[in-house]
Coordinates of C-alpha atoms and ligand atoms in Angstrom, one line a residue:
X1 CA 0.0 0.0 0.0
X2 CA 1.2 3.5 -0.8
X3 CA 2.3 5.7 2.0
X4 CA -0.5 7.8 3.4
X5 CA -0.5 11.3 2.2
X6 CA -3.7 12.7 3.7
X7 CA -5.7 15.6 2.4
X8 CA -5.4 18.8 4.5
X9 CA -8.8 18.4 6.1
X10 CA -10.7 15.5 7.6
X11 CA -14.3 15.4 8.8
X12 CA -14.2 14.6 12.5
X13 CA -16.8 15.1 15.3
X14 CA -19.1 17.1 13.0
X15 CA -16.5 19.5 11.6
X16 CA -13.8 19.8 8.9
X17 CA -10.6 20.1 10.8
X18 CA -6.9 19.6 9.9
X19 CA -6.2 15.9 9.3
X20 CA -3.3 16.0 11.8
X21 CA -5.8 17.0 14.6
X22 CA -8.4 14.3 13.9
X23 CA -7.4 11.9 16.7
X24 CA -9.2 9.6 19.1
X25 CA -8.4 8.6 22.7
X26 CA -6.7 5.3 23.4
X27 CA -9.7 4.4 25.5
X28 CA -12.1 4.5 22.5
X29 CA -14.4 1.4 22.2
X30 CA -13.7 1.1 18.4
X31 CA -9.9 1.1 19.0
X32 CA -10.1 -1.5 21.8
X33 CA -12.7 -3.9 20.3
X34 CA -12.5 -3.3 16.6
X35 CA -16.0 -2.0 16.5
X36 CA -15.7 0.2 13.5
X37 CA -17.2 0.1 10.0
X38 CA -15.7 1.7 7.0
X39 CA -15.6 2.1 3.2
X40 CA -12.9 2.5 0.7
X41 CA -13.8 4.6 -2.3
X42 CA -11.6 5.6 -5.2
X43 CA -11.6 8.9 -7.0
X44 CA -9.9 8.9 -10.4
X45 CA -8.2 11.9 -11.8
X46 CA -9.4 12.8 -15.2
X47 CA -6.8 15.0 -16.9
X48 CA -9.1 16.1 -19.8
X49 CA -11.6 17.5 -17.3
X50 CA -9.0 18.5 -14.6
X51 CA -11.3 16.8 -12.2
X52 CA -11.5 13.9 -9.8
X53 CA -14.4 11.5 -10.5
X54 CA -15.5 9.4 -7.5
X55 CA -16.5 5.9 -8.6
X56 CA -19.8 4.5 -7.4
X57 CA -20.0 6.8 -4.4
X58 CA -23.7 6.2 -3.9
X59 CA -23.3 2.4 -3.9
X60 CA -20.5 2.5 -1.4
X61 CA -22.4 4.8 1.0
X62 CA -25.5 2.6 0.5
X63 CA -23.5 -0.5 1.6
X64 CA -22.0 1.5 4.5
X65 CA -25.2 2.7 6.0
X66 CA -27.0 -0.6 5.5
X67 CA -24.3 -2.3 7.5
X68 CA -24.8 0.1 10.4
X69 CA -27.7 -2.2 11.3
X70 CA -25.3 -5.2 11.8
X71 CA -23.2 -3.2 14.3
X72 CA -26.2 -1.3 15.9
X73 CA -24.7 2.0 14.8
X74 CA -26.6 5.3 14.8
X75 CA -25.1 8.6 13.8
X76 CA -26.7 12.0 13.0
X77 CA -25.3 12.1 9.5
X78 CA -27.6 10.7 6.8
X79 CA -26.5 8.8 3.7
X80 CA -26.9 12.0 1.7
X81 CA -24.8 13.9 4.3
X82 CA -22.1 11.2 4.1
X83 CA -22.0 11.4 0.3
X84 CA -21.6 15.2 0.5
X85 CA -18.9 14.9 3.2
X86 CA -16.9 12.5 1.0
X87 CA -17.0 15.0 -1.8
X88 CA -16.2 17.9 0.4
X89 CA -13.2 16.3 2.1
X90 CA -11.8 15.5 -1.3
X91 CA -12.5 19.0 -2.6
X92 CA -10.8 20.5 0.5
X93 CA -7.7 18.3 -0.2
X94 CA -7.1 20.2 -3.4
X95 CA -5.7 17.0 -4.9
X96 CA -5.6 16.7 -8.6
X97 CA -4.6 13.0 -8.7
X98 CA -6.0 9.6 -7.8
X99 CA -7.4 9.5 -4.3
X100 CA -8.9 7.0 -1.8
X101 CA -11.7 8.2 0.4
X102 CA -12.2 6.5 3.8
X103 CA -15.6 7.1 5.5
X104 CA -15.5 5.5 9.0
X105 CA -18.1 4.9 11.7
X106 CA -16.9 3.7 15.0
X107 CA -18.0 3.1 18.6
X108 CA -16.7 6.3 20.0
X109 CA -17.4 6.0 23.7
X110 CA -14.7 5.5 26.3
X111 CA -16.3 2.5 27.8
X112 CA -15.4 -1.0 28.8
X113 CA -17.1 -4.1 27.5
X114 CA -17.5 -5.6 24.0
X115 CA -21.2 -4.7 23.4
X116 CA -23.0 -3.0 20.6
X117 CA -26.2 -1.5 22.1
X118 CA -26.0 1.6 24.2
X119 CA -22.5 2.6 23.0
X120 CA -22.3 5.9 21.1
X121 CA -21.1 5.9 17.5
X122 CA -19.4 8.7 15.5
X123 CA -18.8 9.2 11.9
X124 CA -15.5 10.6 10.4
X125 CA -13.9 10.7 7.0
X126 CA -10.5 11.3 5.5
X127 CA -8.9 11.2 2.0
X128 CA -5.4 10.1 0.9
X129 CA -3.6 10.0 -2.4
X130 CA -3.6 6.6 -4.0
X131 CA -2.2 5.0 -7.1
X132 CA -2.2 1.3 -7.9
X133 CA -2.5 -1.0 -5.0
X134 CA -1.0 -4.1 -6.6
X135 CA 0.7 -5.1 -9.8
X136 CA -2.2 -5.1 -12.3
X137 CA 0.0 -5.4 -15.4
X138 CA 2.0 -8.7 -15.3
X139 CA -0.3 -10.8 -13.1
X140 CA -0.1 -11.8 -9.5
X141 CA 1.4 -15.0 -8.0
X142 CA -1.0 -16.1 -5.3
X143 CA -1.2 -18.9 -2.7
X144 CA -4.1 -20.5 -0.9
X145 CA -3.9 -19.3 2.7
X146 CA -3.6 -21.6 5.7
X147 CA -5.9 -19.1 7.4
X148 CA -9.6 -19.8 6.7
X149 CA -12.0 -16.9 5.8
X150 CA -14.0 -16.0 8.9
X151 CA -17.6 -17.2 8.7
X152 CA -20.3 -14.5 8.3
X153 CA -21.9 -15.8 11.5
X154 CA -18.7 -15.4 13.5
X155 CA -17.7 -11.9 12.3
X156 CA -20.0 -10.7 9.5
X157 CA -18.0 -10.6 6.4
X158 CA -20.5 -8.7 4.4
X159 CA -19.9 -5.7 6.8
X160 CA -16.6 -4.0 6.2
X161 CA -15.7 -3.9 9.9
X162 CA -12.4 -2.8 11.2
X163 CA -11.9 -5.8 13.5
X164 CA -12.5 -8.3 10.7
X165 CA -9.3 -7.1 8.9
X166 CA -7.2 -9.2 11.4
X167 CA -8.3 -12.1 9.2
X168 CA -7.1 -10.3 6.1
X169 CA -3.9 -9.2 7.6
X170 CA -3.0 -12.7 8.7
X171 CA -3.5 -14.1 5.3
X172 CA -1.8 -11.3 3.4
X173 CA 1.2 -11.4 5.7
X174 CA 1.6 -15.2 5.4
X175 CA 1.4 -14.9 1.6
X176 CA 4.0 -12.1 1.4
X177 CA 6.3 -13.8 3.9
X178 CA 6.3 -16.9 1.6
X179 CA 7.1 -14.8 -1.4
X180 CA 3.7 -14.5 -3.0
X181 CA 1.8 -11.3 -3.9
X182 CA -1.5 -12.2 -2.5
X183 CA -3.6 -14.8 -0.6
X184 CA -6.7 -16.8 -1.6
X185 CA -9.0 -17.6 1.4
X186 CA -10.9 -20.8 1.6
X187 CA -13.9 -21.1 3.7
X188 CA -14.3 -23.6 6.5
X189 CA -15.9 -26.0 4.0
X190 CA -12.9 -25.8 1.8
X191 CA -14.5 -23.8 -1.0
X192 CA -13.0 -20.6 -2.3
X193 CA -14.0 -17.3 -0.7
X194 CA -11.9 -14.3 -1.8
X195 CA -8.6 -12.6 -1.5
X196 CA -7.4 -10.7 1.5
X197 CA -9.2 -7.5 0.3
X198 CA -10.6 -8.5 -3.0
X199 CA -13.2 -10.7 -4.7
X200 CA -12.2 -13.5 -7.1
X201 CA -13.4 -14.5 -10.5
X202 CA -12.4 -17.5 -12.6
X203 CA -13.0 -18.1 -16.3
X204 CA -13.8 -21.7 -17.1
X205 CA -15.6 -23.3 -20.0
X206 CA -16.4 -19.9 -21.4
X207 CA -18.2 -18.7 -18.3
X208 CA -17.1 -16.3 -15.6
X209 CA -17.6 -17.9 -12.2
X210 CA -17.5 -16.2 -8.7
X211 CA -18.5 -17.3 -5.2
X212 CA -22.1 -16.3 -4.3
X213 CA -22.9 -13.4 -1.8
X214 CA -23.6 -15.9 1.0
X215 CA -20.2 -17.5 0.9
X216 CA -18.4 -15.5 3.6
X217 CA -17.3 -12.7 1.3
X218 CA -17.5 -9.0 1.3
X219 CA -20.0 -8.4 -1.5
X220 CA -17.8 -6.0 -3.4
X221 CA -18.9 -3.0 -5.3
X222 CA -16.3 -3.8 -7.9
X223 CA -17.6 -7.4 -8.1
X224 CA -21.1 -6.0 -8.9
X225 CA -19.6 -3.6 -11.4
X226 CA -17.7 -6.4 -13.2
X227 CA -20.7 -8.7 -13.2
X228 CA -22.7 -6.0 -14.9
X229 CA -20.0 -5.0 -17.4
X230 CA -19.1 -8.5 -18.4
X231 CA -22.6 -9.4 -19.2
X232 CA -23.6 -6.2 -20.9
X233 CA -20.4 -5.4 -22.8
X234 CA -18.4 -8.7 -23.1
X235 CA -21.5 -10.9 -23.7
X236 CA -20.2 -13.5 -21.2
X237 CA -22.4 -15.5 -18.8
X238 CA -21.6 -14.9 -15.1
X239 CA -22.3 -17.8 -12.7
X240 CA -22.3 -17.3 -8.9
X241 CA -21.5 -20.7 -7.4
X242 CA -19.1 -22.3 -4.9
X243 CA -15.6 -22.9 -6.4
X244 CA -13.3 -25.8 -5.3
X245 CA -9.6 -25.1 -4.7
X246 CA -8.4 -27.3 -7.5
X247 CA -10.7 -25.6 -10.0
X248 CA -8.4 -22.6 -9.6
X249 CA -5.5 -24.7 -10.8
X250 CA -7.2 -25.8 -14.1
X251 CA -9.1 -22.6 -15.0
X252 CA -8.4 -20.5 -18.1
X253 CA -8.1 -17.1 -16.4
X254 CA -8.3 -15.8 -12.9
X255 CA -8.5 -12.3 -11.5
X256 CA -9.3 -10.3 -8.4
X257 CA -11.6 -7.3 -8.2
X258 CA -11.7 -4.6 -5.6
X259 CA -11.6 -0.8 -5.1
X260 CA -8.0 -1.0 -4.3
X261 CA -7.0 -3.9 -6.5
X262 CA -9.3 -2.7 -9.4
X263 CA -9.1 -5.6 -11.9
X264 CA -6.0 -7.6 -11.0
X265 CA -5.1 -10.7 -13.1
X266 CA -3.6 -13.7 -11.4
X267 CA -0.9 -15.6 -13.2
X268 CA -0.3 -18.5 -10.8
X269 CA -1.9 -20.2 -7.8
X270 CA 0.3 -22.3 -5.5
X271 CA 3.0 -22.1 -8.2
X272 CA 0.7 -23.6 -10.8
X273 CA 0.6 -21.5 -13.9
X274 CA -2.8 -20.3 -14.9
X275 CA -3.6 -20.3 -18.7
X276 CA -0.6 -18.9 -20.6
X277 CA 1.0 -17.4 -17.4
X278 CA 0.1 -13.9 -18.6
X279 CA -3.1 -11.9 -18.1
X280 CA -5.6 -13.6 -20.4
X281 CA -7.7 -11.9 -23.1
X282 CA -10.9 -11.6 -21.1
X283 CA -9.0 -10.2 -18.0
X284 CA -7.3 -7.7 -20.3
X285 CA -10.4 -6.6 -22.1
X286 CA -12.3 -6.3 -18.9
X287 CA -9.4 -4.4 -17.2
X288 CA -9.3 -2.0 -20.2
X289 CA -13.1 -1.4 -20.1
X290 CA -13.0 -1.0 -16.3
X291 CA -10.4 1.8 -16.5
X292 CA -12.3 3.6 -19.2
X293 CA -15.5 3.4 -17.1
X294 CA -14.0 4.6 -13.9
X295 CA -12.3 7.5 -15.7
X296 CA -15.7 8.6 -17.0
X297 CA -14.9 7.8 -20.7
X298 CA -17.9 5.5 -21.3
X299 CA -21.0 7.7 -21.5
X300 CA -23.4 4.9 -20.6
X301 CA -21.7 4.4 -17.3
X302 CA -20.9 8.1 -16.6
X303 CA -23.8 7.9 -14.0
X304 CA -21.3 5.9 -11.7
X305 CA -18.9 8.9 -11.6
X306 CA -19.3 11.8 -9.3
X307 CA -17.2 14.9 -10.1
X308 CA -15.5 16.5 -7.1
X309 CA -14.7 20.0 -8.4
Ligands
LIG401 N1 -13.3 -8.4 0.0 C1 -12.7 -7.8 1.0 C2 -12.4 -8.6 2.2 C3 -12.3 -6.4 0.9 O1 -11.7 -5.8 1.9 C4 -12.6 -5.7 -0.3 C5 -12.2 -4.3 -0.5 N2 -13.2 -3.4 0.0 C6 -13.3 -6.4 -1.4 C7 -13.6 -7.7 -1.2 C8 -13.7 -5.7 -2.6 O2 -14.7 -4.9 -2.3 P1 -15.0 -3.5 -3.2 O3 -15.0 -3.9 -4.6 O4 -16.3 -3.0 -2.7 O5 -13.9 -2.6 -2.9

């Protein structure tokens, strides 16, 4: 991950204040128990418009506020307020390059005990500069993790909660220590879930296959975007079904999707070469289309782009 270069202002406790002053106490519930919920949203700099276009802002905020219910969170800011705050924080950064916007809701009370009801929550938001998160050109070498993906009924995977990222950190660290770029999580039943912070797609028998929303995954906004684009623009059938580990070894193409990862082709799994060992034609065509869409270059999908300035 790139070093964090924050925008000058963050939204904190109801106000826009200098990012360096947006700090919480060490006694904060969210810090002690991981009771936070967040989003990661990209803004793409579009040189021809000298503007930043935020990709699928509405969809991210919709997922965010719906998930408040899982963690019993209530804040005064509405979904519409939060959308405006994301735009405003980015605007106040003055950045004219790629950014990553991080709205966060956390249990803000200085209180003891891992409970969800009766603990006050607060909303905050910051923005940083962000380029590519992983190598999206040559393809990634990945390994199946010895860490299982947490089950949704242990720590809800469909909620992007701060505490759940211990699971991702363990898998990503193991993979990197062993010389791989990324991890693939299996579920307790041995089927494929996702990467450490990305969803997974496999091309097999001319169809694009991805694990279903009830398979201990974060139901990615990029995943939904790719499903729609592939069907509408590439004319491929998309199937949501469980994937066995060994299917990954024999598929034609494999790629990850995510706000950070974007569309990231995989060239090997557990040292087995996938396809030709280079990003395949479907992955490349999709990646190209995805970048044109997020940069606001495809009129039909311009509705997914929110200009900042
Ligand atoms: N799974 C996990 C665990 C993630 O952290 C992410 C990144 N947010 C994704 C999938 C991809 O989700 P999205 O496309 O919404 O960024």
